[in-house]
Every structure is written in structure tokens, then in C-alpha cells.
Short mmCIF file of C-alpha atoms in Angstrom, two decimals:
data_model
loop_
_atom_site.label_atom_id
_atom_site.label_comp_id
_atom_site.label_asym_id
_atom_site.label_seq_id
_atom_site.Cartn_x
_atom_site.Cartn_y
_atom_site.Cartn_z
CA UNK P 76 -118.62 108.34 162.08
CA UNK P 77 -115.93 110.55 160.30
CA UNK P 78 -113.62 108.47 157.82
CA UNK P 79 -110.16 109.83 158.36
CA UNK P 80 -108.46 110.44 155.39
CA UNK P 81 -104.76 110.80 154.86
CA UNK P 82 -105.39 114.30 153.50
CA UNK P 83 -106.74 115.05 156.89
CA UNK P 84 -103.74 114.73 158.92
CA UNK P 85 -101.09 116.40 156.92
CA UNK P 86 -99.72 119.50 159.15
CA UNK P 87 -101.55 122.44 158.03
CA UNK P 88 -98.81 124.09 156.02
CA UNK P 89 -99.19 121.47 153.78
CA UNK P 90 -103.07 121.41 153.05
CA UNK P 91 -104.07 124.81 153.11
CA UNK P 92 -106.62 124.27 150.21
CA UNK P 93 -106.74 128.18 149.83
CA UNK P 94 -103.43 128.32 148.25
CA UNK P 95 -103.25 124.98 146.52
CA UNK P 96 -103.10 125.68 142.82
CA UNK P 97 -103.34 121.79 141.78
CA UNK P 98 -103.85 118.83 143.61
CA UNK P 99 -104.39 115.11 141.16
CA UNK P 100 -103.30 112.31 143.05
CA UNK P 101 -103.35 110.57 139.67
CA UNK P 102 -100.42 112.87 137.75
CA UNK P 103 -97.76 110.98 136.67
CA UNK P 104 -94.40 112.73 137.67
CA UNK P 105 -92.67 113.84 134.23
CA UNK P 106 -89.88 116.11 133.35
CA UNK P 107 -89.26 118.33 130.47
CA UNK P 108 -89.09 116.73 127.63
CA UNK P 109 -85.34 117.59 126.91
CA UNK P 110 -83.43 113.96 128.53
CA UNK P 111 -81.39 114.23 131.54
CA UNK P 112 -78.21 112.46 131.54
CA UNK P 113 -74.39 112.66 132.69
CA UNK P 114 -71.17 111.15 131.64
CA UNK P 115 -69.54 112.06 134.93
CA UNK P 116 -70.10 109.92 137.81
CA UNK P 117 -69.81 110.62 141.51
CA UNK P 118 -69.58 108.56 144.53
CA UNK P 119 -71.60 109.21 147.66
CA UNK P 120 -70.06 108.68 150.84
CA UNK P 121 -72.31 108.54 154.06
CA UNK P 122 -72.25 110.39 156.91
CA UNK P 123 -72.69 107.78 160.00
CA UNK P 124 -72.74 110.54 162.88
CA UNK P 125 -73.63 114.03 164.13
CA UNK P 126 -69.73 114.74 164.96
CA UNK P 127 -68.68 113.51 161.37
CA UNK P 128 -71.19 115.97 159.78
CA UNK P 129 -70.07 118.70 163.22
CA UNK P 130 -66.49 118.19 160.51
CA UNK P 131 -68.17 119.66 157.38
CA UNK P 132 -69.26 123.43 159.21
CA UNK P 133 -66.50 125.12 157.64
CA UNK P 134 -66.72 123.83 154.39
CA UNK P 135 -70.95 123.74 153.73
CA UNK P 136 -72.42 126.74 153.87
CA UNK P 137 -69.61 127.92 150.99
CA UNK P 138 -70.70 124.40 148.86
CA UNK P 139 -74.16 125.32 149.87
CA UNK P 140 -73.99 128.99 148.37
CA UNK P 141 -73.10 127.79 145.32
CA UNK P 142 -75.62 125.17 144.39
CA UNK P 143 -78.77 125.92 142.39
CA UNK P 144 -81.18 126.49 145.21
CA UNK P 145 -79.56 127.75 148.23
CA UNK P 146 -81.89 127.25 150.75
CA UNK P 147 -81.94 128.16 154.74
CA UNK P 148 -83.56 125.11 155.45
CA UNK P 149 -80.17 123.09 154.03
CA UNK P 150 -77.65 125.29 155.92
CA UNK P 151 -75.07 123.90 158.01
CA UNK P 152 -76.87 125.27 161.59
CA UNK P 153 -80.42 124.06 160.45
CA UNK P 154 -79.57 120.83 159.40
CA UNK P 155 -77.26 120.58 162.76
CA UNK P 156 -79.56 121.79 165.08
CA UNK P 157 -82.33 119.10 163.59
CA UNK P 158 -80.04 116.61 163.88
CA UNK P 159 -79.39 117.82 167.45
CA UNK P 160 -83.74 117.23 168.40
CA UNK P 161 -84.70 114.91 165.86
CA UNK P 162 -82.11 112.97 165.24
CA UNK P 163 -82.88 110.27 167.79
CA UNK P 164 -86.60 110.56 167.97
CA UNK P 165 -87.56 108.22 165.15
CA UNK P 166 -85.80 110.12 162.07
CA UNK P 167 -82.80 107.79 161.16
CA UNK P 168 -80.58 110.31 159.07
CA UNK P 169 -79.54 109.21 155.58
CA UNK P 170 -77.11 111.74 154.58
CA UNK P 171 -74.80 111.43 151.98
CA UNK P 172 -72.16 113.59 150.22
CA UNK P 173 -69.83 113.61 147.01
CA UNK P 174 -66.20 115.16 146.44
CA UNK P 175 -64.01 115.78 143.38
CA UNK P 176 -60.96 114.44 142.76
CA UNK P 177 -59.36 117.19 144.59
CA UNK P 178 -61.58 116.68 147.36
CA UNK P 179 -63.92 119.53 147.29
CA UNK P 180 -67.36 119.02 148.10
CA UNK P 181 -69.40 118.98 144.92
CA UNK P 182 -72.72 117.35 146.30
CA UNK P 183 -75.12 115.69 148.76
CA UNK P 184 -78.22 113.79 149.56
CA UNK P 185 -79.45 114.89 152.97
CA UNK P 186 -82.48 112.24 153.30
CA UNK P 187 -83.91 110.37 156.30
CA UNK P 188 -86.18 108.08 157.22
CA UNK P 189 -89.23 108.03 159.62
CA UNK P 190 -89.71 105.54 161.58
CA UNK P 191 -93.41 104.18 162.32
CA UNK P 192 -94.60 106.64 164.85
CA UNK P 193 -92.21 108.86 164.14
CA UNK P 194 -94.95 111.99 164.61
CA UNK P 195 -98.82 111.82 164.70
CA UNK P 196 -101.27 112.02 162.38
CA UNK P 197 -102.07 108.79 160.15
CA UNK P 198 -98.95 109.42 158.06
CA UNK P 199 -97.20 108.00 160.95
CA UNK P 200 -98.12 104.37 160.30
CA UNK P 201 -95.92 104.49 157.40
CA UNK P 202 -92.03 104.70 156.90
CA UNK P 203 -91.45 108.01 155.05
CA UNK P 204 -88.00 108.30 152.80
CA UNK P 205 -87.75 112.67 152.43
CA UNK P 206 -85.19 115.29 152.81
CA UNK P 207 -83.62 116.02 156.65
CA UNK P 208 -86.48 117.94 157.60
CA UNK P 209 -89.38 117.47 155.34
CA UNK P 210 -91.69 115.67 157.00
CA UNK P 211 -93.36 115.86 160.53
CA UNK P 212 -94.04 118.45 162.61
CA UNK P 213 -90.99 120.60 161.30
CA UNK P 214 -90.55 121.11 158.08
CA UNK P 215 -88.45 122.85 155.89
CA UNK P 216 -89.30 124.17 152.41
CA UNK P 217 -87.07 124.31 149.12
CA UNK P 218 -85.96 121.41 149.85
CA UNK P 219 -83.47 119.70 147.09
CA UNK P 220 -80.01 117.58 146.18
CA UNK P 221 -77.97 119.98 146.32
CA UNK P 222 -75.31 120.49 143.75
CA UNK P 223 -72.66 122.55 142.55
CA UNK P 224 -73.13 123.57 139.24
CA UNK P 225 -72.20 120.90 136.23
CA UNK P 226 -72.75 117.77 138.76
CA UNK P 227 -76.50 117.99 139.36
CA UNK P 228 -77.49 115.26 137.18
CA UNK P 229 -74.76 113.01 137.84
CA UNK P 230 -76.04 113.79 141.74
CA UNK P 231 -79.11 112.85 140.90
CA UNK P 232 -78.59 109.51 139.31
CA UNK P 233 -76.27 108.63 142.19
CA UNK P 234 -79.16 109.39 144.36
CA UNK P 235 -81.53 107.12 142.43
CA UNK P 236 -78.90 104.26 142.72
CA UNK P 237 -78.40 104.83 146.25
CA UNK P 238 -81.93 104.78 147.00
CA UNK P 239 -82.81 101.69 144.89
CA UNK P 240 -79.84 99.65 146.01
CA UNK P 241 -78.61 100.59 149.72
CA UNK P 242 -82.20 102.06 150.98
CA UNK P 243 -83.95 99.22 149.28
CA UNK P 244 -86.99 98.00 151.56
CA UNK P 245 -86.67 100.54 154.11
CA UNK P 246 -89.03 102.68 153.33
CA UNK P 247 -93.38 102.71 152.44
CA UNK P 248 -93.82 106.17 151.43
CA UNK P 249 -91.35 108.38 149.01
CA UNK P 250 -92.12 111.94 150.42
CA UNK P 251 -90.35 115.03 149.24
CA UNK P 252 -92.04 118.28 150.29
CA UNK P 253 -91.46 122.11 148.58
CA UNK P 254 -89.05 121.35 146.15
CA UNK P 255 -88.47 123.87 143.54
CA UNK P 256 -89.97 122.21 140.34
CA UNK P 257 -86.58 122.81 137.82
CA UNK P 258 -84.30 121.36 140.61
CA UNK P 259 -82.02 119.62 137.89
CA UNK P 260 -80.83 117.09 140.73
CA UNK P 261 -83.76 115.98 141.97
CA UNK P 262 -85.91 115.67 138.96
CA UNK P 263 -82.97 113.81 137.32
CA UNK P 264 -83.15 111.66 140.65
CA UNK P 265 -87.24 111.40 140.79
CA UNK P 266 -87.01 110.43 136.59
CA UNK P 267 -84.60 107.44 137.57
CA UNK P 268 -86.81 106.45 140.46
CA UNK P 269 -89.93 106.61 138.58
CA UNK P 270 -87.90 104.28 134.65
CA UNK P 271 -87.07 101.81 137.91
CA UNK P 272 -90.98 101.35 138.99
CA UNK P 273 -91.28 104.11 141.37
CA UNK P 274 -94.75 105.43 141.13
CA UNK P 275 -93.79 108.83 141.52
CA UNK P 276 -96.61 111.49 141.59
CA UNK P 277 -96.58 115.33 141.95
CA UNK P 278 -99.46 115.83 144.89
CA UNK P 279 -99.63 119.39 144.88
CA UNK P 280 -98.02 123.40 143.43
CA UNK P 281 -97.60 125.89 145.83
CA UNK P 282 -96.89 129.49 144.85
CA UNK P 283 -93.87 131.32 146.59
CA UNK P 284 -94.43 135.13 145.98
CA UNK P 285 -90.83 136.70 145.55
CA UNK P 286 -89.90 140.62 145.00
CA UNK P 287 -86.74 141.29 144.04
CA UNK P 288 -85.14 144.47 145.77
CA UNK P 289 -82.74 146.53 143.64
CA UNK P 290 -83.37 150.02 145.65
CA UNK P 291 -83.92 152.08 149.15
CA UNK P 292 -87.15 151.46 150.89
CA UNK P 293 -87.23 154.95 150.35
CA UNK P 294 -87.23 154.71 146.52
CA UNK P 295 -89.45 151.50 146.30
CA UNK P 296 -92.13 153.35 148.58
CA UNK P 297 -92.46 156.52 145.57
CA UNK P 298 -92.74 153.36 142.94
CA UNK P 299 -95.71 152.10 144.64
CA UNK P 300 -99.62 152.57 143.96
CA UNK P 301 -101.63 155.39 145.89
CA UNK P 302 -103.38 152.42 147.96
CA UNK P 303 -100.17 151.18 148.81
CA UNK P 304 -97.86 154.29 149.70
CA UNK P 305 -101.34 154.75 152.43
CA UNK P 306 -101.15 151.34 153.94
CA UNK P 307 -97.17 152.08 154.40
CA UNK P 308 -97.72 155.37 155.24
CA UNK P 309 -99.70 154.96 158.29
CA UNK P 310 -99.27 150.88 158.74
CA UNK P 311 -95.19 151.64 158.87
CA UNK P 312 -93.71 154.79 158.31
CA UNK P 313 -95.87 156.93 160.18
CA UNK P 314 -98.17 154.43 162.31
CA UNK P 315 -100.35 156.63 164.54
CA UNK P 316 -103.71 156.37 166.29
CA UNK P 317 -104.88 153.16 166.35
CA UNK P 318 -102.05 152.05 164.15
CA UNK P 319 -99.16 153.32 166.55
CA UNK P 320 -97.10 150.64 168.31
CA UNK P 321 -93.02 150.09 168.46
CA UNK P 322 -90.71 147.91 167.18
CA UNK P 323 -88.14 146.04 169.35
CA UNK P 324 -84.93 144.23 167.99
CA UNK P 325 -84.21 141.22 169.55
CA UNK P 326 -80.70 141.86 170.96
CA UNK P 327 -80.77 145.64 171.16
CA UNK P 328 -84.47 146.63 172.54
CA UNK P 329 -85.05 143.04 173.95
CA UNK P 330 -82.83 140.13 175.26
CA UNK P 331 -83.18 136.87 172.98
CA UNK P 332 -85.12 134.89 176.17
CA UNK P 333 -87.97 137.13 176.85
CA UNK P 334 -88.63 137.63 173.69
CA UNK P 335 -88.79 134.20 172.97
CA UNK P 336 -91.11 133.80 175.17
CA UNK P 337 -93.34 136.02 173.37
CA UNK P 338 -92.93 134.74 170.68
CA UNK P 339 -94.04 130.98 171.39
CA UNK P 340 -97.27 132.89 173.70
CA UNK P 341 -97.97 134.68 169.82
CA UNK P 342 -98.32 131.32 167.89
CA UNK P 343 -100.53 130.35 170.57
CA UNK P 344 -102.66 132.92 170.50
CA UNK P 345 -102.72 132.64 166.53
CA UNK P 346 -103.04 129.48 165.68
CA UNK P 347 -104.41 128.51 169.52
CA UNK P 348 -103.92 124.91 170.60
CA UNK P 349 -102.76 123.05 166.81
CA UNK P 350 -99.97 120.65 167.83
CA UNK P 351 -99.62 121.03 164.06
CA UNK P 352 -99.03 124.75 163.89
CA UNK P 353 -95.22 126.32 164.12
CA UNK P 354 -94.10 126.57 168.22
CA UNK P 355 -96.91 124.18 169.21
CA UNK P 356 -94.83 121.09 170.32
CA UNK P 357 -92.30 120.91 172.38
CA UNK P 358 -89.31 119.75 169.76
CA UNK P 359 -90.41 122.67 167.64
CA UNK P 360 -89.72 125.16 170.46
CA UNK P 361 -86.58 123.19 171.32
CA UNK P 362 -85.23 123.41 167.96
CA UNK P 363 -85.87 127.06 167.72
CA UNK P 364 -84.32 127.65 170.88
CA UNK P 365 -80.86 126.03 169.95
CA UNK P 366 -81.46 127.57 166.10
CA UNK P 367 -81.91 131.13 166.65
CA UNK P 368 -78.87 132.07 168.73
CA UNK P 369 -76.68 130.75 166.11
CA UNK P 370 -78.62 132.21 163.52
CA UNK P 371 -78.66 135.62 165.53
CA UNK P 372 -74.99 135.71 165.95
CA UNK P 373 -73.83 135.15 162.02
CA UNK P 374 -76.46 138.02 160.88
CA UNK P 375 -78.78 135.16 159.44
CA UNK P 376 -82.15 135.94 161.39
CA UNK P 377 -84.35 138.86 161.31
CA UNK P 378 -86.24 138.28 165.29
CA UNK P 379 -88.31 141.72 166.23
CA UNK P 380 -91.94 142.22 168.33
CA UNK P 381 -93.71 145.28 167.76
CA UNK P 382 -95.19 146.50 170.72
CA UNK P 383 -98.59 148.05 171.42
CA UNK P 384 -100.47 149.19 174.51
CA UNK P 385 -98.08 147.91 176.90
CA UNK P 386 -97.89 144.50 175.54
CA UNK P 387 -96.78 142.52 172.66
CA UNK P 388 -99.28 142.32 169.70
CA UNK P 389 -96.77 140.61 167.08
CA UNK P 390 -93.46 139.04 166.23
CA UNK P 391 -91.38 138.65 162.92
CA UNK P 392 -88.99 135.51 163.01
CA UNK P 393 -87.05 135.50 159.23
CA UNK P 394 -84.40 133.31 157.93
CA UNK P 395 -81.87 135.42 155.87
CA UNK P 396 -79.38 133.29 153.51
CA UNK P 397 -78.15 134.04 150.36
CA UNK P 398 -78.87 137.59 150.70
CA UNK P 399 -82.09 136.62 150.60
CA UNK P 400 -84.45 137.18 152.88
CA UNK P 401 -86.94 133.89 153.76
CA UNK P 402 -89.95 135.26 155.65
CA UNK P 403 -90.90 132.15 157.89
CA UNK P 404 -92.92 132.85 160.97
CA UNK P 405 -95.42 135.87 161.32
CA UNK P 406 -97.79 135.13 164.73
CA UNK P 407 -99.79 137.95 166.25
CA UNK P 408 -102.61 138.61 168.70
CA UNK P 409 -105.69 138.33 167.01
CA UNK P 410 -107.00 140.89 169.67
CA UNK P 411 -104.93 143.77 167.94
CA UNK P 412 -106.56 142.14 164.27
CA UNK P 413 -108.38 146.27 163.82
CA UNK P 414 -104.94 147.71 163.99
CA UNK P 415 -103.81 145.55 160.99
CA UNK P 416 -100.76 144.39 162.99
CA UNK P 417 -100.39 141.43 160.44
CA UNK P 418 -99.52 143.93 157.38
CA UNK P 419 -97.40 145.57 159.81
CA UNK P 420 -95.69 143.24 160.50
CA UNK P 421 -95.41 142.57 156.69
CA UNK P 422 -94.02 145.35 155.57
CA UNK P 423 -91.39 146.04 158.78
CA UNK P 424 -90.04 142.43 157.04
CA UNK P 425 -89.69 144.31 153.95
CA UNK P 426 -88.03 147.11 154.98
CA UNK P 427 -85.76 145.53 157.03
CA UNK P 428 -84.57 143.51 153.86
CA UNK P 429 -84.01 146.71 151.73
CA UNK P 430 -82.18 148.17 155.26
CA UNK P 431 -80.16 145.14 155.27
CA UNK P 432 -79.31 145.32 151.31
CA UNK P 433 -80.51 142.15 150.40
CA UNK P 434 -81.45 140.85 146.91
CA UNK P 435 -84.74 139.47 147.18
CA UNK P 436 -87.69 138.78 149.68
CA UNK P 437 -89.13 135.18 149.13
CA UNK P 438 -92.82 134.83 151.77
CA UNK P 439 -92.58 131.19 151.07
CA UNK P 440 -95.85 129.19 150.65
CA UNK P 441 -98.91 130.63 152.66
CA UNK P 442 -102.21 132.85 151.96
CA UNK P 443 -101.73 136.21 152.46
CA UNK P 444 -102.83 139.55 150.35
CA UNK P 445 -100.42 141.92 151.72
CA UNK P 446 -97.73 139.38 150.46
CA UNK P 447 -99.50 138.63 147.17
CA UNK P 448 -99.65 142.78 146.42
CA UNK P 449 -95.84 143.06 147.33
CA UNK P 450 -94.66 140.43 145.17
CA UNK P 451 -93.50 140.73 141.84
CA UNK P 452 -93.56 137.59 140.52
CA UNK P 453 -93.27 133.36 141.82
CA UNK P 454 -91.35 130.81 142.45
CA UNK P 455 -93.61 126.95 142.13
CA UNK P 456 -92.44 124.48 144.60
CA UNK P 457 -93.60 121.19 144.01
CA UNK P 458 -93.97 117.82 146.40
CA UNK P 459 -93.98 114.63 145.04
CA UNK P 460 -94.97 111.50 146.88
CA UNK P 461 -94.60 107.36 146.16
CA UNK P 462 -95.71 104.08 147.91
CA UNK P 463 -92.64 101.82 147.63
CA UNK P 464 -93.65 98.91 144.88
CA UNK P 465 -91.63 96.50 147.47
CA UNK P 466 -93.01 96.65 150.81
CA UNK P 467 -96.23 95.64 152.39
CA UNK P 468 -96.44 99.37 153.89
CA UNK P 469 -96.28 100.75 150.52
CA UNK P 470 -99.18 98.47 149.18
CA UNK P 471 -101.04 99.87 151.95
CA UNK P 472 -100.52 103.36 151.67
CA UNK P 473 -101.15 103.35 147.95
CA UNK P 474 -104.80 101.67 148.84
CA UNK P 475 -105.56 104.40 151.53
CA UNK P 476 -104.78 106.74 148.63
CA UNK P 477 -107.22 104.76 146.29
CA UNK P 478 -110.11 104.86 149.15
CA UNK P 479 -108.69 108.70 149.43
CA UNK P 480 -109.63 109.63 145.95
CA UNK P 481 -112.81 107.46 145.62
CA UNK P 482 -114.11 109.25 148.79
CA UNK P 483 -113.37 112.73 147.16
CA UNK P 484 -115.03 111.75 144.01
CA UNK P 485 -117.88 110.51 145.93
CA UNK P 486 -117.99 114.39 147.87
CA UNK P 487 -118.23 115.74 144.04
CA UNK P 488 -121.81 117.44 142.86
CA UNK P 489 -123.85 115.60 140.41
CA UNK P 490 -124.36 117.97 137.18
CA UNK P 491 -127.82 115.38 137.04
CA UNK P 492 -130.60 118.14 137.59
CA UNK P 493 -133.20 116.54 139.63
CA UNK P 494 -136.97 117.67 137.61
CA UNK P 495 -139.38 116.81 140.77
#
């Protein structure tokens, strides 16, 4: 009989042991040595409803841009749109935001909490306290508080006190997935969790290869090795042979529903029948749905399917926020896998970004060489996890962690060398 661990039935973006870089269920969260604290104090007011948050789209996307870590997967339309599928299926939203005295927004806490059965997997027996979006089937990634500059700490002790007074007992499991690991707000908020009891531990580091663009696509193909300019050469510039397919822009060469279409039949042929792959259930292909029209219409998503023998062989799907380009969803036929259509599809991301005159290309968390070779340096994302010291859930989950570990040391090879 196979002992299910909780390991085994985290989605697969989040266990991909080839790109793990450390995981030690025992590490003790800690921040830099250098103490955290804030004479100014903020108060957090909640957000109760959908159409009181519908208020804010004017005014968050400018707050957003000017916080430490703008991400995609905190903008106004994401967060919405979630909100819009997920909201009532189990995910009570717990979001929260701060204003000055002049009554600009300065900060927020956009958590939730999953309810028991919220999503499958064994995960799902617990209550889950994470960011809007960071936990289930969808999840986002650079996740944070986020905070206009000079009120990050004081964001993130609110936070704490919010969480250890108002959220108190509502929660087994402290789950916050991808965040980047100098978010000043959130470590402040995980170091006031963790003086208050909060056994907070950092579960795994993820690499998120970056390159930063400062040039033509023209001018960063001459700066590139020989091995490289070939791979663009005939993978991209000059794709012929076996190589040779077309690109087609959503909205100019292809209407958004057919080629949404082929997109969801490309994840399935990738990643075939996962429920916990991207565009395998149906709120993930909901939320897309609603997502990528808006996105589409404010210049904010890259969505293009290059075309081969008659028939689609891959898709690119990229955020773009910040002037950054986020590259989030790559499927492709693995029947076209000779043709290389995954570095192809690479490096038409790339060049689109330059095209676009964007600042940077982050690939976000995931194994891939082409990526790896194009990126210039990395960002470390961090997710740190906690079993709630007060609630009967939280005793549990911290022993099916305990039997976790054991069970791993257990699978360990003896250095004893056996003499028969």
C-alpha cells in the first residue's frame, strides 16, 4: 500500500524536485539580521465584497506600480477575475487595505482562507491562511503585502496583528507560496508571526531566471554565443525545413475564441490528463477565459500559436506588467518535440519583449535550458508554511509533517557497507 504523503499532492508547480534548490522542513524562518521595525502605524480596513473592491480599479494598478514587487498576479483584473471564480467556491477572501491621511492608498493584505475541501489533494483537509491566489489549483507567484515605499514594515506588523487578533482560530495551515525572499512587508509580517509562536518555516527556493533587455533583438542577437545566434537563426529568425512553421497573433491572425481553444487542446496534449496542470480544470479555463480579454485589451498579454503543417504545434500565453514581461504558460504538441517547437516558442517570447520595449523578461519558476541559457541572472522566491499553534487542524498537520520527514529519512541510503 502507498503512504500518501503531503508532499505528494502539492500541484506540480510546486514540487518539481528538478528545480528545487532547498527543501528542510526543519528551517526555522529568520530574517536578516538588521531588526525590522516602524514608528508609523497604519490601519487596515477590510474589504467585505467584490463591488467594494470593483471601487478600487482606478486607483490599484497605479498603488500597485509603485510597491516593491509589482507583480501580475496582484493586479487589479487578476485579483478581480479570481474573485469572480473562486470567490464563492470555498476561498473566503480576507482582503485588507491601508490609506494615508490624505486618503491615498499606501497598502494591503490580499489573504484568504480555504475552506476544508476547498480543492483536492490531502492539503484540502486543512484550512489554509495564503495570499488571494496562492493556493489550489491556481496559483499565482510573487506573491507579497504590497506596499508603497516607506510603509512596508509598518504593513507588515499591521498584518501580523490582524492575523493574530481578527483571523485568530480560523485557520490550520499558514501557506504563502513564491514570495520574493527580501519582501520587506512580508518578512516584517512572517518575523511578528513567528516572536508570537508561529512556527514559521521556509519549505522550499525556487530560482526565477530574469534577463534584463536594454537593446533591439537585433543587437542582443550579435551579443550572443555562436551556439546561440544558430538556435535563433534557424529556431526564429530564419526557421526553415523542419523548423519552418508561422506565428499567429491572437487578435490580428486569429480571433481570441479559436485560439483559445487551442490553447486549452495544447496543455492537454502536454501535460495530458493532470487536473493539477495549468487549463486542466474547469475554474482554471474559466478564469482564463474572463482574464485574457481584459488583459488583451489594456496591452497586458502576449497570446500567439505558431503554426506548423496545417495545425497548431504551440502556444505562448505571457503576462506583461510593469514593463516586464512574466512568461507564464508555454504548452505544445509533443508530436512536433524534433522541430524544437518548445525553444521556439522561447525565444518568439523574447523577441516579442524587446519588440514591445520592455525592461526585463522574468520565466518564473520552472525547468527549462533554453530559459536557463537566456537568463542573465535570478530572482529567489521563497514559500513559507505554519500549522496554527491554536487549532486542532494545525496539531494535525504539523504531525503529518513529522510522519512526512521520518518517512523521507527512512527512504535515505545507509553509508553502512554491507561486507557479505
Amino acid at each position: 500500500m502507498k503512504i500518501t504523503t503531503i508532499k505528494d499532492t502539492l500541484p506540480a508547480e510546486q514540487v518539481a524536485p528538478e528545480t528545487l534548490q532547498k527543501i528542510n522542513n526543519r528551517d526555522r524562518f529568520e530574517l536578516p539580521e538588521r531588526t525590522l521595525s516602524s514608528t508609523t502605524k497604519i490601519t487596515l480596513q477590510p474589504i467585505q465584497a467584490r463591488s467594494e473592491f470593483t471601487d478600487l480599479e482606478t486607483e490599484w494598478d497605479d498603488f500597485l506600480l509603485r510597491t516593491q514587487t509589482p507583480s501580475p498576479f496582484l493586479s487589479w483584473d487578476y485579483i478581480d477575475v479570481w474573485w469572480d471564480v473562486y470567490g464563492d467556491k470555498g476561498f473566503d477572501v480576507q482582503l485588507y487595505i491601508a490609506r494615508d491621511e490624505a486618503g491615498k492608498l499606501i497598502g494591503a493584505a490580499p489573504l484568504m482562507i480555504s475552506q476544508k475541501g476547498a480543492f483536492s489533494g490531502a492539503r484540502s483537509k486543512f484550512r489554509h491562511l495564503s495570499f488571494i491566489g496562492g493556493v489550489g489549483d491556481l496559483l499565482g507567484e510573487s506573491l507579497e503585502l504590497p506596499a508603497i515605499k516607506g510603509y512596508e514594515v509598518a504593513l507588515g506588523e499591521a498584518t501580523a496583528e490582524l492575523i493574530r487578533a481578527q483571523l485568530h482560530g480560523q485557520w490550520d495551515v499558514l501557506y504563502f507560496y513564491l514570495v520574493p525572499h527580501d519582501s520587506r512587508s512580508t518578512n516584517t509580517m512572517l518575523r511578528g508571526l513567528a516572536k508570537s509562536g508561529v512556527g514559521i518555516k521556509t519549505v522550499s527556493s525556487l530560482p526565477s531566471p530574469c534577463t534584463p533587455i536594454s537593446d533591439t533583438w537585433d543587437a542582443s542577437y550579435k551579443n550572443r554565443s555562436k551556439k546561440m545566434k544558430e538556435n535563433i537563426r534557424k529556431l526564429y529568425n530564419n526557421p526553415r525545413g523542419q523548423y519552418a512553421h508561422d506565428r499567429h497573433v491572437v487578435g490580428q491572425d486569429i480571433e481570441f475564441e479559436p485560439a483559445y481553444e487551442e490553447l486549452v487542446r495544447l496543455a492537454e496534449a502536454r501535460w495530458g490528463n493532470d487536473s493539477l496542470a495549468a487549463f486542466h480544470t474547469p475554474e482554471f479555463v474559466d478564469f482564463h477565459w474572463k482574464l485574457a480579454p481584459r488583459l488583451l485589451a489594456k496591452g497586458q498579454l502576449m497570446f500567439g500559436l505558431l503554426r506548423k503543417e496545417n495545425e497548431y504545434a504551440g502556444a505562448v500565453y505571457d503576462f506583461i506588467f510593469n514593463d516586464k514581461k512574466w512568461t507564464y504558460s508555454m504548452p505544445w504538441d509533443p508530436a512536433y518535440a524534433k522541430s524544437r517547437i518548445g525553444v521556439s516558442l522561447n525565444l518568439w517570447s523574447v523577441a516579442d519583449a524587446h519588440d514591445r520595449g520592455l525592461k526585463e523578461v522574468d520565466f518564473l519558476p520552472g525547468e527549462s535550458g533554453i530559459k536557463d541559457r537566456l537568463a542573465k541572472y535570478q530572482r529567489t522566491l521563497n514559500t513559507y508554511e505554519a500549522a496554527c499553534p491554536h487549532s486542532m487542524g494545525g496539531t494535525l498537520f504539523s504531525l503529518a509533517r513529522g510522519i512526512d520527514r521520518m518517512l523521507k529519512h527512512k527512504d535515505k541510503p545507509s553509508n553502512i557497507t554491507s561486507h557479505e
